[in-house]
Amino acid sequence: QVQLVESGGGLVQAGGSLRLSCAASGSTFNINIMSWYRQTPGKQRTWVAHIGSGGSTNYADSVKGRFSISRDNAKNVMYLQMNSLKPEDTAVYYCYAVTFSTVGYWGQGTQVTVSS
């Protein structure tokens, strides 16, 4: 079992920055890929970025060049640095971890609100 807890969300003006954190606990040695997703009311949860156990990263086109994903395997924490935020980035952001045995775990989410 893996438990994930996000933090760092909040209210920020357009053009500002936030850094989200996702702290993992439990069987963290099993974690392979970690991802960020986001969801707005009435819409499906969409993928934002992911990072592999070796550090390889990939981003959705909508955030490429503005967001940066990283992870500290020693501390079992994943980060999402969000710069040049736009109102359309407003969403609940979720942390997602997949183990080497392809079992997935979700965090509870953290709200990010970008005002115009």
Backbone as ProteinMPNN parsed JSONL, in Angstrom:
{"seq_chain_A": "QVQLVESGGGLVQAGGSLRLSCAASGSTFNINIMSWYRQTPGKQRTWVAHIGSGGSTNYADSVKGRFSISRDNAKNVMYLQMNSLKPEDTAVYYCYAVTFSTVGYWGQGTQVTVSS", "coords_chain_A": {"N_chain_A": [[0.845, -1.193, 0.0], [0.393, 2.244, -0.713], [0.454, 5.528, 0.435], [-0.574, 8.808, -0.37], [-0.07, 12.259, -0.055], [-1.004, 15.414, -0.887], [0.124, 18.824, -0.99], [0.416, 22.427, -0.806], [-1.22, 23.833, -2.502], [-3.326, 26.681, -3.383], [-4.404, 30.141, -3.545], [-3.578, 32.231, -6.197], [-2.379, 34.979, -8.145], [-2.786, 35.526, -11.671], [0.031, 34.777, -13.646], [1.635, 34.297, -11.537], [3.343, 32.011, -9.249], [3.374, 28.659, -7.963], [4.26, 25.939, -5.815], [3.631, 22.619, -5.748], [3.491, 19.798, -3.579], [3.91, 16.285, -3.126], [3.708, 13.921, -0.851], [4.838, 10.721, -0.239], [4.097, 7.655, 1.409], [4.384, 4.499, 3.137], [4.649, 1.606, 1.182], [6.88, 2.672, -0.395], [9.108, 1.95, -1.837], [8.199, 0.479, -3.892], [7.248, 2.201, -5.779], [7.002, 3.309, -9.095], [6.329, 5.083, -11.478], [5.437, 8.479, -11.057], [2.852, 10.87, -11.052], [1.162, 13.93, -11.947], [-2.158, 14.988, -11.992], [-5.053, 16.875, -12.998], [-8.24, 18.355, -12.231], [-11.301, 19.872, -13.075], [-14.523, 21.119, -12.012], [-17.128, 19.053, -13.149], [-15.718, 18.036, -15.252], [-13.493, 15.63, -16.791], [-10.74, 14.08, -15.107], [-7.517, 15.138, -15.928], [-4.324, 14.394, -17.32], [-1.252, 15.872, -16.289], [1.558, 15.854, -15.924], [4.365, 13.568, -15.786], [6.804, 11.607, -13.999], [9.433, 9.349, -14.149], [10.936, 6.609, -12.305], [13.613, 6.828, -12.727], [13.91, 9.438, -13.326], [13.077, 10.472, -15.765], [10.986, 12.669, -17.625], [7.751, 13.951, -18.636], [5.374, 16.082, -20.222], [2.104, 17.556, -20.399], [0.958, 19.312, -23.277], [-0.235, 21.72, -22.664], [0.994, 22.701, -20.413], [3.651, 22.647, -20.823], [6.87, 24.016, -20.615], [6.124, 25.787, -18.693], [5.522, 24.46, -16.314], [7.236, 22.332, -13.996], [8.255, 19.141, -13.175], [9.446, 17.164, -10.497], [11.271, 14.861, -8.384], [12.16, 13.658, -5.175], [13.689, 11.002, -4.314], [14.871, 10.061, -2.011], [13.545, 11.369, 0.001], [11.022, 10.669, -0.573], [9.203, 12.333, -1.939], [7.361, 14.154, -4.331], [7.35, 16.865, -6.607], [5.697, 19.715, -8.05], [6.493, 22.362, -9.779], [4.997, 25.277, -10.583], [4.855, 27.772, -12.842], [4.208, 31.052, -14.265], [1.386, 31.063, -14.11], [-1.963, 30.55, -15.238], [-5.424, 31.566, -15.466], [-6.849, 29.377, -16.469], [-5.486, 27.248, -15.426], [-6.598, 26.724, -13.052], [-7.789, 24.347, -10.824], [-8.407, 21.196, -9.15], [-5.607, 19.567, -8.06], [-4.13, 16.434, -8.41], [-2.11, 13.883, -7.072], [-0.581, 10.984, -8.359], [0.457, 7.674, -8.167], [2.179, 4.914, -9.52], [2.925, 1.57, -9.039], [5.648, -0.802, -9.477], [4.375, -3.131, -9.945], [2.202, -2.304, -11.271], [0.043, -1.214, -9.824], [-2.139, 1.346, -8.956], [-2.267, 4.476, -7.151], [-4.002, 7.139, -5.634], [-3.788, 10.524, -4.465], [-5.456, 12.844, -2.211], [-5.946, 15.267, -3.298], [-5.346, 18.768, -4.059], [-6.357, 22.114, -3.974], [-5.949, 24.471, -6.529], [-6.152, 27.788, -7.336], [-6.314, 30.262, -9.713], [-6.378, 33.598, -10.115], [-7.647, 36.143, -12.285]], "CA_chain_A": [[0.0, 0.0, 0.0], [1.07, 3.536, -0.778], [-0.39, 6.674, 0.765], [-0.095, 10.035, -0.999], [-0.67, 13.468, 0.512], [-0.605, 16.623, -1.595], [0.08, 20.095, -0.282], [0.98, 23.538, -1.557], [-2.203, 24.556, -3.3], [-3.767, 27.959, -2.837], [-4.884, 31.18, -4.451], [-2.481, 33.031, -6.727], [-2.767, 35.799, -9.299], [-2.251, 35.116, -12.963], [1.434, 35.111, -13.79], [2.348, 33.895, -10.341], [3.901, 30.663, -9.146], [3.099, 27.808, -6.803], [4.911, 24.637, -5.858], [2.887, 21.546, -5.105], [4.258, 18.656, -3.093], [3.195, 15.036, -2.907], [4.507, 13.083, 0.046], [4.45, 9.314, -0.292], [4.46, 6.823, 2.557], [4.016, 3.099, 2.956], [5.578, 0.804, 0.36], [7.384, 3.623, -1.393], [10.129, 1.306, -2.658], [7.496, -0.105, -5.03], [6.749, 3.222, -6.695], [7.706, 3.458, -10.355], [6.031, 6.381, -12.091], [4.582, 9.395, -10.309], [2.225, 11.806, -11.985], [0.186, 14.93, -11.515], [-3.367, 15.157, -12.786], [-5.903, 17.94, -12.491], [-9.661, 18.189, -12.546], [-12.216, 20.973, -12.792], [-15.882, 20.599, -11.803], [-17.871, 18.605, -14.313], [-14.842, 17.553, -16.321], [-12.662, 14.475, -16.44], [-9.392, 14.32, -14.612], [-6.585, 15.111, -17.05], [-2.916, 14.239, -16.992], [-0.471, 17.098, -16.385], [2.977, 15.534, -16.104], [4.799, 12.423, -15.014], [8.24, 11.415, -13.823], [9.768, 7.967, -13.886], [11.815, 6.354, -11.166], [14.941, 7.272, -13.115], [13.926, 10.878, -13.508], [12.57, 10.928, -17.063], [9.764, 13.46, -17.451], [6.927, 14.279, -19.792], [4.39, 17.093, -19.86], [1.024, 17.902, -21.308], [1.307, 20.491, -24.075], [-0.8, 22.926, -22.052], [1.834, 23.185, -19.306], [5.059, 22.535, -21.212], [7.591, 25.273, -20.554], [5.695, 26.563, -17.515], [5.533, 23.582, -15.15], [8.387, 21.442, -13.903], [8.029, 18.053, -12.224], [10.676, 16.579, -9.957], [11.03, 13.979, -7.245], [13.278, 13.378, -4.289], [13.431, 9.619, -3.927], [15.331, 9.855, -0.643], [12.516, 11.895, 0.9], [9.715, 10.168, -1.045], [8.368, 13.489, -2.25], [7.329, 14.641, -5.704], [7.009, 18.286, -6.658], [5.283, 20.326, -9.306], [6.713, 23.798, -9.79], [4.101, 25.865, -11.575], [5.173, 29.175, -13.098], [3.385, 31.726, -15.282], [0.068, 30.452, -13.981], [-3.076, 31.154, -15.966], [-6.725, 31.196, -14.864], [-7.253, 28.037, -16.913], [-4.797, 26.245, -14.621], [-7.407, 26.504, -11.852], [-8.259, 22.961, -10.766], [-7.88, 20.379, -8.063], [-4.458, 18.819, -8.552], [-4.002, 15.146, -7.757], [-0.899, 13.09, -7.199], [-0.877, 9.593, -8.715], [1.663, 6.842, -8.186], [2.01, 3.556, -10.036], [4.01, 0.712, -8.588], [6.239, -1.68, -10.49], [3.38, -4.16, -10.238], [1.129, -1.56, -11.959], [-1.062, -0.817, -8.963], [-2.169, 2.797, -8.884], [-2.758, 5.107, -5.933], [-4.311, 8.565, -5.754], [-3.873, 11.38, -3.304], [-6.789, 13.412, -1.978], [-6.054, 16.482, -4.104], [-5.13, 20.092, -3.474], [-6.99, 23.102, -4.847], [-5.177, 25.594, -7.058], [-7.029, 28.79, -7.932], [-5.558, 31.347, -10.323], [-7.287, 34.713, -10.393], [-7.23, 36.963, -13.437]], "C_chain_A": [[0.881, 1.245, 0.0], [0.06, 4.613, -0.423], [0.269, 7.933, 0.191], [-0.82, 11.235, -0.408], [-0.11, 14.681, -0.224], [-0.679, 17.84, -0.677], [0.625, 21.176, -1.207], [0.013, 24.303, -2.422], [-2.587, 25.875, -2.64], [-4.264, 28.881, -3.914], [-3.698, 32.034, -4.898], [-2.987, 33.842, -7.911], [-2.15, 35.236, -10.575], [-0.83, 35.641, -13.128], [2.287, 34.69, -12.611], [2.806, 32.448, -10.38], [3.411, 29.972, -7.884], [3.935, 26.554, -6.951], [4.072, 23.647, -5.06], [3.846, 20.438, -4.673], [3.342, 17.454, -2.947], [4.097, 14.134, -2.09], [3.964, 11.664, 0.029], [4.905, 8.595, 0.968], [3.959, 5.408, 2.312], [5.082, 2.384, 2.145], [6.16, 1.641, -0.775], [8.443, 3.01, -2.296], [9.523, 0.683, -3.91], [7.093, 0.913, -6.096], [7.64, 3.327, -7.933], [7.482, 4.862, -10.899], [5.128, 7.19, -11.165], [4.09, 10.484, -11.255], [1.415, 12.853, -11.235], [-0.962, 14.934, -12.527], [-4.109, 16.369, -12.225], [-7.318, 17.76, -12.984], [-10.421, 19.441, -12.161], [-13.622, 20.405, -12.694], [-16.57, 20.229, -13.116], [-17.032, 18.071, -15.448], [-14.026, 16.363, -15.824], [-11.311, 14.925, -15.911], [-8.423, 14.169, -15.789], [-5.143, 15.065, -16.549], [-2.168, 15.547, -17.219], [0.995, 16.782, -16.7], [3.281, 14.24, -15.364], [6.323, 12.355, -14.975], [8.492, 9.962, -13.444], [10.719, 7.833, -12.71], [13.246, 6.802, -11.456], [15.037, 8.745, -13.407], [13.435, 11.373, -14.858], [11.215, 11.606, -16.871], [9.025, 13.641, -18.765], [5.808, 15.188, -19.32], [3.277, 17.18, -20.885], [1.405, 19.186, -22.045], [0.875, 21.785, -23.393], [0.084, 23.504, -20.944], [3.315, 23.174, -19.651], [5.704, 23.907, -21.233], [7.211, 26.14, -19.365], [5.784, 25.748, -16.22], [6.772, 22.695, -15.196], [8.134, 20.406, -12.809], [9.373, 17.508, -11.763], [10.318, 15.656, -8.804], [12.324, 13.794, -6.473], [13.034, 11.987, -3.727], [13.868, 9.334, -2.487], [14.278, 10.302, 0.366], [11.121, 11.399, 0.541], [8.727, 11.306, -1.29], [8.489, 13.83, -3.729], [6.849, 16.082, -5.686], [6.463, 18.654, -8.042], [5.467, 21.824, -9.151], [5.9, 24.395, -10.924], [4.398, 27.357, -11.684], [4.248, 29.73, -14.168], [1.965, 31.161, -15.278], [-0.995, 31.268, -14.699], [-4.38, 30.761, -15.281], [-7.181, 29.79, -15.266], [-6.483, 26.92, -16.23], [-5.558, 25.95, -13.326], [-8.023, 25.106, -11.88], [-7.869, 22.371, -9.418], [-6.778, 19.521, -8.666], [-4.267, 17.566, -7.705], [-2.646, 14.517, -8.061], [-1.31, 11.642, -7.474], [0.425, 8.823, -8.792], [1.325, 5.452, -8.675], [3.201, 2.73, -9.593], [4.562, -0.122, -9.736], [5.311, -2.839, -10.837], [2.099, -3.554, -10.809], [-0.115, -1.339, -11.119], [-0.998, 0.696, -8.795], [-2.781, 3.319, -7.596], [-2.941, 6.598, -6.192], [-4.187, 9.263, -4.414], [-5.252, 12.002, -3.221], [-7.015, 14.707, -2.757], [-5.789, 17.753, -3.326], [-5.629, 21.138, -4.474], [-5.997, 24.184, -5.252], [-6.154, 26.533, -7.75], [-6.177, 29.951, -8.431], [-6.542, 32.446, -10.708], [-6.731, 35.57, -11.526], [-7.048, 38.418, -13.042]], "O_chain_A": [[1.946, 1.29, 0.616], [-1.064, 4.609, -0.926], [1.486, 8.104, 0.254], [-2.044, 11.225, -0.276], [1.092, 14.945, -0.193], [-1.448, 17.869, 0.283], [1.216, 20.886, -2.248], [0.378, 25.316, -3.018], [-2.222, 26.147, -1.496], [-4.513, 28.469, -5.047], [-2.912, 32.501, -4.073], [-3.922, 33.43, -8.598], [-1.123, 34.558, -10.543], [-0.528, 36.788, -12.797], [3.516, 34.723, -12.678], [2.679, 31.758, -11.391], [3.082, 30.61, -6.884], [4.28, 26.15, -8.061], [3.84, 23.818, -3.864], [4.865, 20.182, -5.315], [2.149, 17.594, -2.677], [5.118, 13.646, -2.575], [2.775, 11.437, 0.256], [5.964, 8.892, 1.522], [3.195, 5.163, 1.378], [6.277, 2.543, 2.395], [5.955, 1.35, -1.954], [8.658, 3.493, -3.407], [10.232, 0.393, -4.873], [6.652, 0.54, -7.183], [8.863, 3.421, -7.832], [8.354, 5.725, -10.789], [4.186, 6.664, -10.572], [4.817, 10.949, -12.134], [1.044, 12.686, -10.073], [-0.754, 14.889, -13.74], [-3.825, 16.827, -11.118], [-7.572, 17.112, -13.999], [-10.228, 20.002, -11.082], [-13.895, 19.33, -13.228], [-16.583, 21.01, -14.067], [-17.562, 17.694, -16.493], [-13.889, 16.126, -14.624], [-10.819, 16.006, -16.234], [-8.496, 13.201, -16.547], [-4.804, 15.62, -15.504], [-2.407, 16.247, -18.203], [1.59, 17.358, -17.611], [2.564, 13.855, -14.44], [7.021, 12.953, -15.794], [7.854, 9.417, -12.544], [11.236, 8.823, -12.192], [14.001, 7.119, -10.537], [16.117, 9.256, -13.705], [13.381, 12.583, -15.08], [10.402, 11.171, -16.056], [9.592, 13.505, -19.849], [5.345, 15.092, -18.183], [3.473, 16.917, -22.071], [2.096, 20.042, -21.493], [1.533, 22.817, -23.524], [-0.064, 24.671, -20.579], [4.143, 23.637, -18.866], [5.154, 24.851, -21.8], [7.896, 27.116, -19.061], [6.087, 26.292, -15.158], [7.285, 22.355, -16.262], [7.837, 20.752, -11.666], [10.317, 17.405, -12.547], [9.191, 15.674, -8.309], [13.419, 13.775, -7.036], [12.265, 11.815, -2.782], [13.3, 8.467, -1.823], [14.13, 9.711, 1.435], [10.154, 11.671, 1.253], [7.564, 11.236, -0.891], [9.579, 13.798, -4.302], [6.037, 16.466, -4.844], [6.736, 17.993, -9.044], [4.684, 22.482, -8.467], [6.099, 24.052, -12.089], [4.212, 28.109, -10.727], [3.588, 28.979, -14.886], [1.419, 30.825, -16.329], [-0.936, 32.496, -14.76], [-4.439, 29.742, -14.593], [-7.828, 29.098, -14.48], [-6.798, 25.748, -16.435], [-5.201, 25.031, -12.589], [-8.694, 24.732, -12.842], [-7.108, 22.964, -8.653], [-6.992, 18.832, -9.663], [-4.244, 17.616, -6.475], [-2.125, 14.619, -9.172], [-2.27, 11.14, -6.89], [1.386, 9.274, -9.414], [0.306, 4.879, -8.291], [4.349, 3.144, -9.754], [4.002, -0.139, -10.831], [5.444, -3.455, -11.895], [1.049, -4.196, -10.83], [-1.22, -1.283, -11.658], [0.064, 1.257, -8.527], [-3.681, 2.707, -7.021], [-2.138, 7.23, -6.879], [-4.446, 8.675, -3.364], [-6.118, 11.727, -4.053], [-8.145, 15.185, -2.862], [-5.979, 17.817, -2.111], [-5.352, 21.049, -5.67], [-5.293, 24.74, -4.41], [-6.895, 26.122, -8.643], [-5.416, 30.548, -7.671], [-7.43, 32.235, -11.534], [-5.519, 35.701, -11.698], [-6.7, 39.248, -13.883]]}, "name": "protein", "num_of_chains": 1, "seq": "QVQLVESGGGLVQAGGSLRLSCAASGSTFNINIMSWYRQTPGKQRTWVAHIGSGGSTNYADSVKGRFSISRDNAKNVMYLQMNSLKPEDTAVYYCYAVTFSTVGYWGQGTQVTVSS"}
